[in-house]
XYZ file of N, CA and C in Angstrom:
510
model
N 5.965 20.212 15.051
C 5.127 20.021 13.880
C 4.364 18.713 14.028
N 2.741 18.552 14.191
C 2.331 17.275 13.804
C 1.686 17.011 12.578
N 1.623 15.341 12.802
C 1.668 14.854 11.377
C 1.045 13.683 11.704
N 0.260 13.533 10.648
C -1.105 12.777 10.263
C -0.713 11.700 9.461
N -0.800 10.079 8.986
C -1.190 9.182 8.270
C -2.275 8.699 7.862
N -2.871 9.442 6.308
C -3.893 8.219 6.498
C -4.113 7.712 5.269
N -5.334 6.653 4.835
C -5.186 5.963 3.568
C -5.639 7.252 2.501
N -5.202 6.697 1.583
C -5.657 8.173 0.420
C -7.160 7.405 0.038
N -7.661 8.453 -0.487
C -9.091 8.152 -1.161
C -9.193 9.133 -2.557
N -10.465 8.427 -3.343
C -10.373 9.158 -4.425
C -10.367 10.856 -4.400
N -9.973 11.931 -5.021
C -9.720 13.436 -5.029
C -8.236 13.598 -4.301
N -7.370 12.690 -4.094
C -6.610 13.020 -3.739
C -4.849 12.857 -4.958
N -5.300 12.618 -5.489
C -5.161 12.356 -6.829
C -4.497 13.325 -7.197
N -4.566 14.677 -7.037
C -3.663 16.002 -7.008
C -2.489 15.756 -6.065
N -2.985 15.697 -4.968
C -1.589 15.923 -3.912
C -0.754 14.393 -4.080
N -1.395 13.351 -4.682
C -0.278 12.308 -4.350
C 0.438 12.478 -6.393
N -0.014 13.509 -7.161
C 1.058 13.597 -8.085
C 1.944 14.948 -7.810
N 1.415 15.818 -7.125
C 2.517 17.339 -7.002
C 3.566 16.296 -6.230
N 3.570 15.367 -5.257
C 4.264 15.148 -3.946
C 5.482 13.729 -5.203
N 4.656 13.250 -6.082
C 5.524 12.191 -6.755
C 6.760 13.254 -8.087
N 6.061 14.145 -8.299
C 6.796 14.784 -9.266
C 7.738 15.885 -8.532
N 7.810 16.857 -7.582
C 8.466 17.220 -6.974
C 9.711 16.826 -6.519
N 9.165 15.482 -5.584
C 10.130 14.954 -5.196
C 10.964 13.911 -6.195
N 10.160 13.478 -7.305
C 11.226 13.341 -8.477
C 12.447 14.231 -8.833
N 11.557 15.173 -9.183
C 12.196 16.763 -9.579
C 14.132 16.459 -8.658
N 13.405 16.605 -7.334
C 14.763 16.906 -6.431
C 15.285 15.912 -6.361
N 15.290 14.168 -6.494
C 15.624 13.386 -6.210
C 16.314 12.661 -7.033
N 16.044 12.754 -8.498
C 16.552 12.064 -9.405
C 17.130 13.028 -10.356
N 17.054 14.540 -10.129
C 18.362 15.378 -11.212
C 19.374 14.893 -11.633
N 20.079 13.840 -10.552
C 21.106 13.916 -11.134
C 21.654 12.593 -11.180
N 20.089 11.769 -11.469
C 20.283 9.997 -11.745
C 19.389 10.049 -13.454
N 18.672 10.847 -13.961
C 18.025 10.705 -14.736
C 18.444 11.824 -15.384
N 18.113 12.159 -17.065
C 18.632 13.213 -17.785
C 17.184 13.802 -17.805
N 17.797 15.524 -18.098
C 16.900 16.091 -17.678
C 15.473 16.144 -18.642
N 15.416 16.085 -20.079
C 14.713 15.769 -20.604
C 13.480 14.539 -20.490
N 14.345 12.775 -19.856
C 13.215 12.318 -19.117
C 13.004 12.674 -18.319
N 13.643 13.620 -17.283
C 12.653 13.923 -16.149
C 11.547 14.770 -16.238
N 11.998 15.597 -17.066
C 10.613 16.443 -17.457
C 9.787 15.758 -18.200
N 9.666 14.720 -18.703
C 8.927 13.828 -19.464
C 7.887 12.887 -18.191
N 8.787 12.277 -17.029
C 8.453 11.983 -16.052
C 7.023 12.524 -15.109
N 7.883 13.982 -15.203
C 7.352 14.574 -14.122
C 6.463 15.398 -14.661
N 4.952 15.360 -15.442
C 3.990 15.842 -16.012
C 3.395 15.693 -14.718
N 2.583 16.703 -14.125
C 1.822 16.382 -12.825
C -0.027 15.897 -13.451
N -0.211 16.252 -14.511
C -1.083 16.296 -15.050
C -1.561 14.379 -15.587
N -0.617 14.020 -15.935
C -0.687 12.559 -16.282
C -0.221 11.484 -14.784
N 0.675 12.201 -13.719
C 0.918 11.569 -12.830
C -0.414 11.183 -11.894
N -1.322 12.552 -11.814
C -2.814 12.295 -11.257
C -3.379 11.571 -11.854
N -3.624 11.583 -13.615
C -4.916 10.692 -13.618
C -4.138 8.985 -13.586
N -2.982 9.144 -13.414
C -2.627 7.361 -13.354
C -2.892 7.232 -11.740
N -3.071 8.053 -10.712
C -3.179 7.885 -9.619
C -4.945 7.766 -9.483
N -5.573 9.009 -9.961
C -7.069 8.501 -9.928
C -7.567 7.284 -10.544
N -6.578 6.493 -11.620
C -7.300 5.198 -12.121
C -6.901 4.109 -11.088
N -5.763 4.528 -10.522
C -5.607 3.386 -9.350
C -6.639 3.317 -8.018
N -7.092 4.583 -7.715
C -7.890 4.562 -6.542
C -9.556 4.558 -7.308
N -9.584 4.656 -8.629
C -10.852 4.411 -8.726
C -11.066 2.875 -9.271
N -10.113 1.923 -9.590
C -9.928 0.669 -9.770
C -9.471 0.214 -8.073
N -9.407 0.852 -7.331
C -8.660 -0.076 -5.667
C -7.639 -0.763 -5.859
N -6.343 -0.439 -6.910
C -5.065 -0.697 -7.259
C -4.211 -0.646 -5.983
N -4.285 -1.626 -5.172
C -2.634 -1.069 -4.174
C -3.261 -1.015 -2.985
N -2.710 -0.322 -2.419
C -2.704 0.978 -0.363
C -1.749 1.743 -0.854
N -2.813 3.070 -0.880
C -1.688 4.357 -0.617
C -2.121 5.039 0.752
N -1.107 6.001 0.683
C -1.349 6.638 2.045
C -0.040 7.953 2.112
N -0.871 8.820 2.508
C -0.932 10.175 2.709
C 0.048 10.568 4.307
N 1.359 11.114 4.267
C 1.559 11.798 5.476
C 1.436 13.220 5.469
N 0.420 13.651 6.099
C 0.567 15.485 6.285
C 1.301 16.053 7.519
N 2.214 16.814 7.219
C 2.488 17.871 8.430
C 1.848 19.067 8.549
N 1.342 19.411 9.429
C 0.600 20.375 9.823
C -0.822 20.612 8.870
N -1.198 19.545 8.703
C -2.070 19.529 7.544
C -1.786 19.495 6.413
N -0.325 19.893 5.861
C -0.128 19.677 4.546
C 0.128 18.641 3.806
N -0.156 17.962 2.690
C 0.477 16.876 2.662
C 2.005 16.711 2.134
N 2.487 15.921 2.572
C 4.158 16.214 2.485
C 4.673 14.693 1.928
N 4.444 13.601 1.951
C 4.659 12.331 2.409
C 3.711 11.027 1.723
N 4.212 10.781 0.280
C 3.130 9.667 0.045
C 3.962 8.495 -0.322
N 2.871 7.024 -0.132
C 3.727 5.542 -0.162
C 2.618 5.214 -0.752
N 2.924 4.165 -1.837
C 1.812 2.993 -2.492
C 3.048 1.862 -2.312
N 1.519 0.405 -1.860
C 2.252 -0.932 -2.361
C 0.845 -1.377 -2.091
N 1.439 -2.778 -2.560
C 0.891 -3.665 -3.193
C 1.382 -5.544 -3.073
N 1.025 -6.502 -3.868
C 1.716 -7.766 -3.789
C 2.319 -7.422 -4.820
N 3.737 -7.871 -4.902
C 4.815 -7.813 -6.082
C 4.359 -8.722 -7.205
N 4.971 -7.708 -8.053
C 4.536 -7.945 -9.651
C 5.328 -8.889 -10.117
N 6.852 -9.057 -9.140
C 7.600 -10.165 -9.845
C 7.474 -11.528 -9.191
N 7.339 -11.906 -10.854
C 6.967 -14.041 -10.839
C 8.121 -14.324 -10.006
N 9.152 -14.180 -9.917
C 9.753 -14.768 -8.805
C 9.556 -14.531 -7.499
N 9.176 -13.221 -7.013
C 8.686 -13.089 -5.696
C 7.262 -12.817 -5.010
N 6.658 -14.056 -5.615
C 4.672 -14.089 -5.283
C 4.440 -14.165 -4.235
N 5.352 -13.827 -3.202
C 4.791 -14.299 -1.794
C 5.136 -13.033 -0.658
N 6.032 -12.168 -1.493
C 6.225 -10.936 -1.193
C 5.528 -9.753 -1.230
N 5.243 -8.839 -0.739
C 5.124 -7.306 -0.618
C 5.813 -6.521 -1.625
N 5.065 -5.605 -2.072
C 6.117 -4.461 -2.989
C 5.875 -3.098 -2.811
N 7.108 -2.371 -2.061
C 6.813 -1.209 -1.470
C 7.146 -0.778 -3.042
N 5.982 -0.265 -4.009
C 6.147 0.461 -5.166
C 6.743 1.707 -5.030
N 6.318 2.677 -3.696
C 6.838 3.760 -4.221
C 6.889 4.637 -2.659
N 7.431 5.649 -2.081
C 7.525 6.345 -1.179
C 8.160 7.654 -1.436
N 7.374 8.887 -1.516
C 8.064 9.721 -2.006
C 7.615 11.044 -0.699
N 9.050 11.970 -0.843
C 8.163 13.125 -0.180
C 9.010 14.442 -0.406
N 8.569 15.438 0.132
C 8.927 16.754 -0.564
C 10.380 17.035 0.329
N 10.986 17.646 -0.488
C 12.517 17.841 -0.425
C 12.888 18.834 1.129
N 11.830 19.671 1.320
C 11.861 20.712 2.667
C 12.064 19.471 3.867
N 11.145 18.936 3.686
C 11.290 17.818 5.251
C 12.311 17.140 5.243
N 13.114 16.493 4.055
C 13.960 15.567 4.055
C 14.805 15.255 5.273
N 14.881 14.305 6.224
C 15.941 14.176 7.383
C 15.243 14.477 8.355
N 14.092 14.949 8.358
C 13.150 15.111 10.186
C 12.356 13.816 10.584
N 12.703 12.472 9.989
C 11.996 11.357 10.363
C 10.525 10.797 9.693
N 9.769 11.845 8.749
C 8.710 11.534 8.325
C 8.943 10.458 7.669
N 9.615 9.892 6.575
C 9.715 8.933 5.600
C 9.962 7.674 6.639
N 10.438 7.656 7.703
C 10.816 6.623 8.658
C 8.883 6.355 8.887
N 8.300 7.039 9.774
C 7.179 7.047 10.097
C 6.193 6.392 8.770
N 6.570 7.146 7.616
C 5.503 6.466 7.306
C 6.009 4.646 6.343
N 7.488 4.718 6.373
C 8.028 3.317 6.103
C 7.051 2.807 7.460
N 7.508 2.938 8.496
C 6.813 1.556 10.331
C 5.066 1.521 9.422
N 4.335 2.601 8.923
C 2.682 2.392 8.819
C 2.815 1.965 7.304
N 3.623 1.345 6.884
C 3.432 0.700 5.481
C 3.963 -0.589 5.827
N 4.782 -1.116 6.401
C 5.136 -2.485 6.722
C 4.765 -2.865 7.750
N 3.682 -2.046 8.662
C 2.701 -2.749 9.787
C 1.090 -2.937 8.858
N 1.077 -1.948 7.490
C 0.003 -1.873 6.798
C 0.568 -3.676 5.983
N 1.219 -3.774 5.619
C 1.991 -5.191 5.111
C 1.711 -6.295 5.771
N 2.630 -6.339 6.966
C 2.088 -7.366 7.836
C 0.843 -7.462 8.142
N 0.195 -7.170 8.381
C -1.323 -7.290 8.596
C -2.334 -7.654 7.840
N -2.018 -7.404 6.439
C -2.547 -7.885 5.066
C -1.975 -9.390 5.266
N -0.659 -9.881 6.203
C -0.659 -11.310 6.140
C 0.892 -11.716 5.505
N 1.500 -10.371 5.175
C 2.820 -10.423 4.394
C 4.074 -10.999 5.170
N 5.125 -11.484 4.904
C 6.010 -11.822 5.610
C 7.321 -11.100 5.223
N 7.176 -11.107 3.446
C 8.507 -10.359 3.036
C 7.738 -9.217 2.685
N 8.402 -8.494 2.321
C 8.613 -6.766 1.130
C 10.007 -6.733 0.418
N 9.968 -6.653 -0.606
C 10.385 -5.838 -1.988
C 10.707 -4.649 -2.248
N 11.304 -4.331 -2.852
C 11.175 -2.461 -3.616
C 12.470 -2.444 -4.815
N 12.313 -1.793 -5.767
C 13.335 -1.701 -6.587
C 13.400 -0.080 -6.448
N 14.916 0.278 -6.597
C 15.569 1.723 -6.199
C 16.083 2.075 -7.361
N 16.483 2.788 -8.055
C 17.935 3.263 -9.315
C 18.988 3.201 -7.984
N 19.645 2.213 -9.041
C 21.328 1.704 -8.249
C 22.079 3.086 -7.928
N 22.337 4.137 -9.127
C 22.360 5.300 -8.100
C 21.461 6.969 -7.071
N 20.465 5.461 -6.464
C 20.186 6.639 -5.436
C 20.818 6.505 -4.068
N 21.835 6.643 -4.451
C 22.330 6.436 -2.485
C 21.959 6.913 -1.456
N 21.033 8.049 -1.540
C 20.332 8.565 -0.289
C 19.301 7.545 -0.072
N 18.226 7.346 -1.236
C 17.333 6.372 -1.231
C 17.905 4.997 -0.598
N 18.997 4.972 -0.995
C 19.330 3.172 -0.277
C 19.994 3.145 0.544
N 20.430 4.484 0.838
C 20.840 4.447 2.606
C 20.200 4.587 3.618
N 18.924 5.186 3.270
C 17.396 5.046 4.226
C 16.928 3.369 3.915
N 16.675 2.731 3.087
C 16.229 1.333 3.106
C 17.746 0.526 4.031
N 18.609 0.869 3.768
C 19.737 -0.445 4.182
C 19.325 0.187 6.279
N 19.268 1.445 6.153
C 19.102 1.632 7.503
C 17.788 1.207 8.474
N 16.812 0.602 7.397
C 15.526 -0.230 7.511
C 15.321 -1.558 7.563
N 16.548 -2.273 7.667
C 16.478 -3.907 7.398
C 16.402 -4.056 5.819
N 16.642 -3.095 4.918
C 16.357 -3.856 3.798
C 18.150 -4.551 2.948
N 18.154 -5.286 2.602
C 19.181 -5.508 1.714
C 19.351 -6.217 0.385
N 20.111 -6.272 -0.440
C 19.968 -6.524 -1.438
C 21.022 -7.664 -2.243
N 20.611 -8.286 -2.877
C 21.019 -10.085 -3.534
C 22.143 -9.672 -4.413
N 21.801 -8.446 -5.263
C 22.402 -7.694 -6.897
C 21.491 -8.145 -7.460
N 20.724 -8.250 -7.220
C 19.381 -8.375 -8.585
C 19.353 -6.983 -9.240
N 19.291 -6.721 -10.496
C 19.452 -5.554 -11.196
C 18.471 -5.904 -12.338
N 17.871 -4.797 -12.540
C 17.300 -4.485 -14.295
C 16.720 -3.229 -14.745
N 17.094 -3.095 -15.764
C 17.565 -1.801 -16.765
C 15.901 -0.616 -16.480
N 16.125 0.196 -16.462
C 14.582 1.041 -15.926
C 15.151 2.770 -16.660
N 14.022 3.197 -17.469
C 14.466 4.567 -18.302
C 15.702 4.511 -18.528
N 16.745 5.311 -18.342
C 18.167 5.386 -18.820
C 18.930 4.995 -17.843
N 18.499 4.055 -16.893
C 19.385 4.049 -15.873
C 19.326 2.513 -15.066
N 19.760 1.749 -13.783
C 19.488 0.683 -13.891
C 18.718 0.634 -12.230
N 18.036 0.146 -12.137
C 17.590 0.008 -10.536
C 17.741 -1.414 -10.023
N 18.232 -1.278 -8.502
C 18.779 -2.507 -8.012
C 17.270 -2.961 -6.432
N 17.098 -4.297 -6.289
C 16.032 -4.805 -5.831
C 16.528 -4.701 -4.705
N 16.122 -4.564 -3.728
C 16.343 -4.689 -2.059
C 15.088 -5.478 -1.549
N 15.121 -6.464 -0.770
C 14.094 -6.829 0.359
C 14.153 -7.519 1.525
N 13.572 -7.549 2.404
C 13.504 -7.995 3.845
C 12.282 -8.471 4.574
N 13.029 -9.386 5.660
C 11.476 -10.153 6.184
C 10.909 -9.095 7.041
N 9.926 -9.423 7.369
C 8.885 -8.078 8.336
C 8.738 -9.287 9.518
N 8.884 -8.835 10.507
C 8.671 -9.033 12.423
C 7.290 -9.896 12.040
N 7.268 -11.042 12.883
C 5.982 -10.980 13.113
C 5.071 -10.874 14.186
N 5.733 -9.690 14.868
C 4.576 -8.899 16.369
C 4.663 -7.857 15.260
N 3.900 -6.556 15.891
C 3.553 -5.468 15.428
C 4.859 -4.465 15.720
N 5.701 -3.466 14.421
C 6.163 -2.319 14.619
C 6.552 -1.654 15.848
């Protein structure tokens, strides 16, 4: 199967909310109650918060397709938290539940923290829900680790992970 990275542009705005709500859908059943998740996962409001970001130039997102499809999306940005202004914030990496475990999310983690470094970054960030253990067993298996920094997020609590980035290239 090949597979494509590239930056998203405006109209894409559909596929980077089916790919955020989906993989909500499968990912957080059984960290979130089901009522917010369906509250969450409106695909309809997830696009236009995605078209106001790419029609404001909010972030770097970016698109992985397999076989042309898209399967695989990441946004970041400089972190929002006053304590860490000098950091990276991988906001978000999501992808559809069929691929899970064939390496895509690895691939497109190396083209988001070589997209990082290169912007000039040294650290990255990300906040997880404390229970996604799949989610934070792919970051701890990435260099990322975590202080216990914690704070409270929908009904549940998410814990901060971050790590320095190389400074040669990926």
């Amino acid at each position: 199967m090949g597979h494509m990275i590239r930056r998203v542009q405006l109209g894409d705005e559909d596929h980077l909310a089916y790919i955020q709500t989906e993989s909500w859908r499968a990912a957080f059943k059984n960290i979130l109650s089901e009522d917010l998740l369906q509250n969450l996962t409106q695909r309809d409001r997830s696009a236009a918060m995605y078209k106001r970001l790419l029609e404001e130039h909010i972030g770097n997102g970016y698109i992985l397709e397999v076989d042309g499809n898209a399967h695989c999306i990441a946004w970041w940005d400089r972190s929002r938290e006053v304590d860490m202004p000098d950091y990276a914030e991988l906001i978000c990496i999501h992808s559809l539940q069929n691929n899970w475990g064939k390496g895509y999310g690895t691939k497109m983690m190396d083209k988001v923290l070589q997209d990082m470094m290169d912007a000039g970054y040294a650290k990255v960030m990300l906040w997880v829900f404390t229970d996604n253990h799949r989610a934070r067993k792919f970051y701890e298996a990435r260099g990322f680790v975590t202080f216990g920094k914690t704070k409270p997020c929908f009904d549940t609590q998410e814990i901060c992970y971050e790590r320095d980035l190389p400074a040669q290239p990926l």
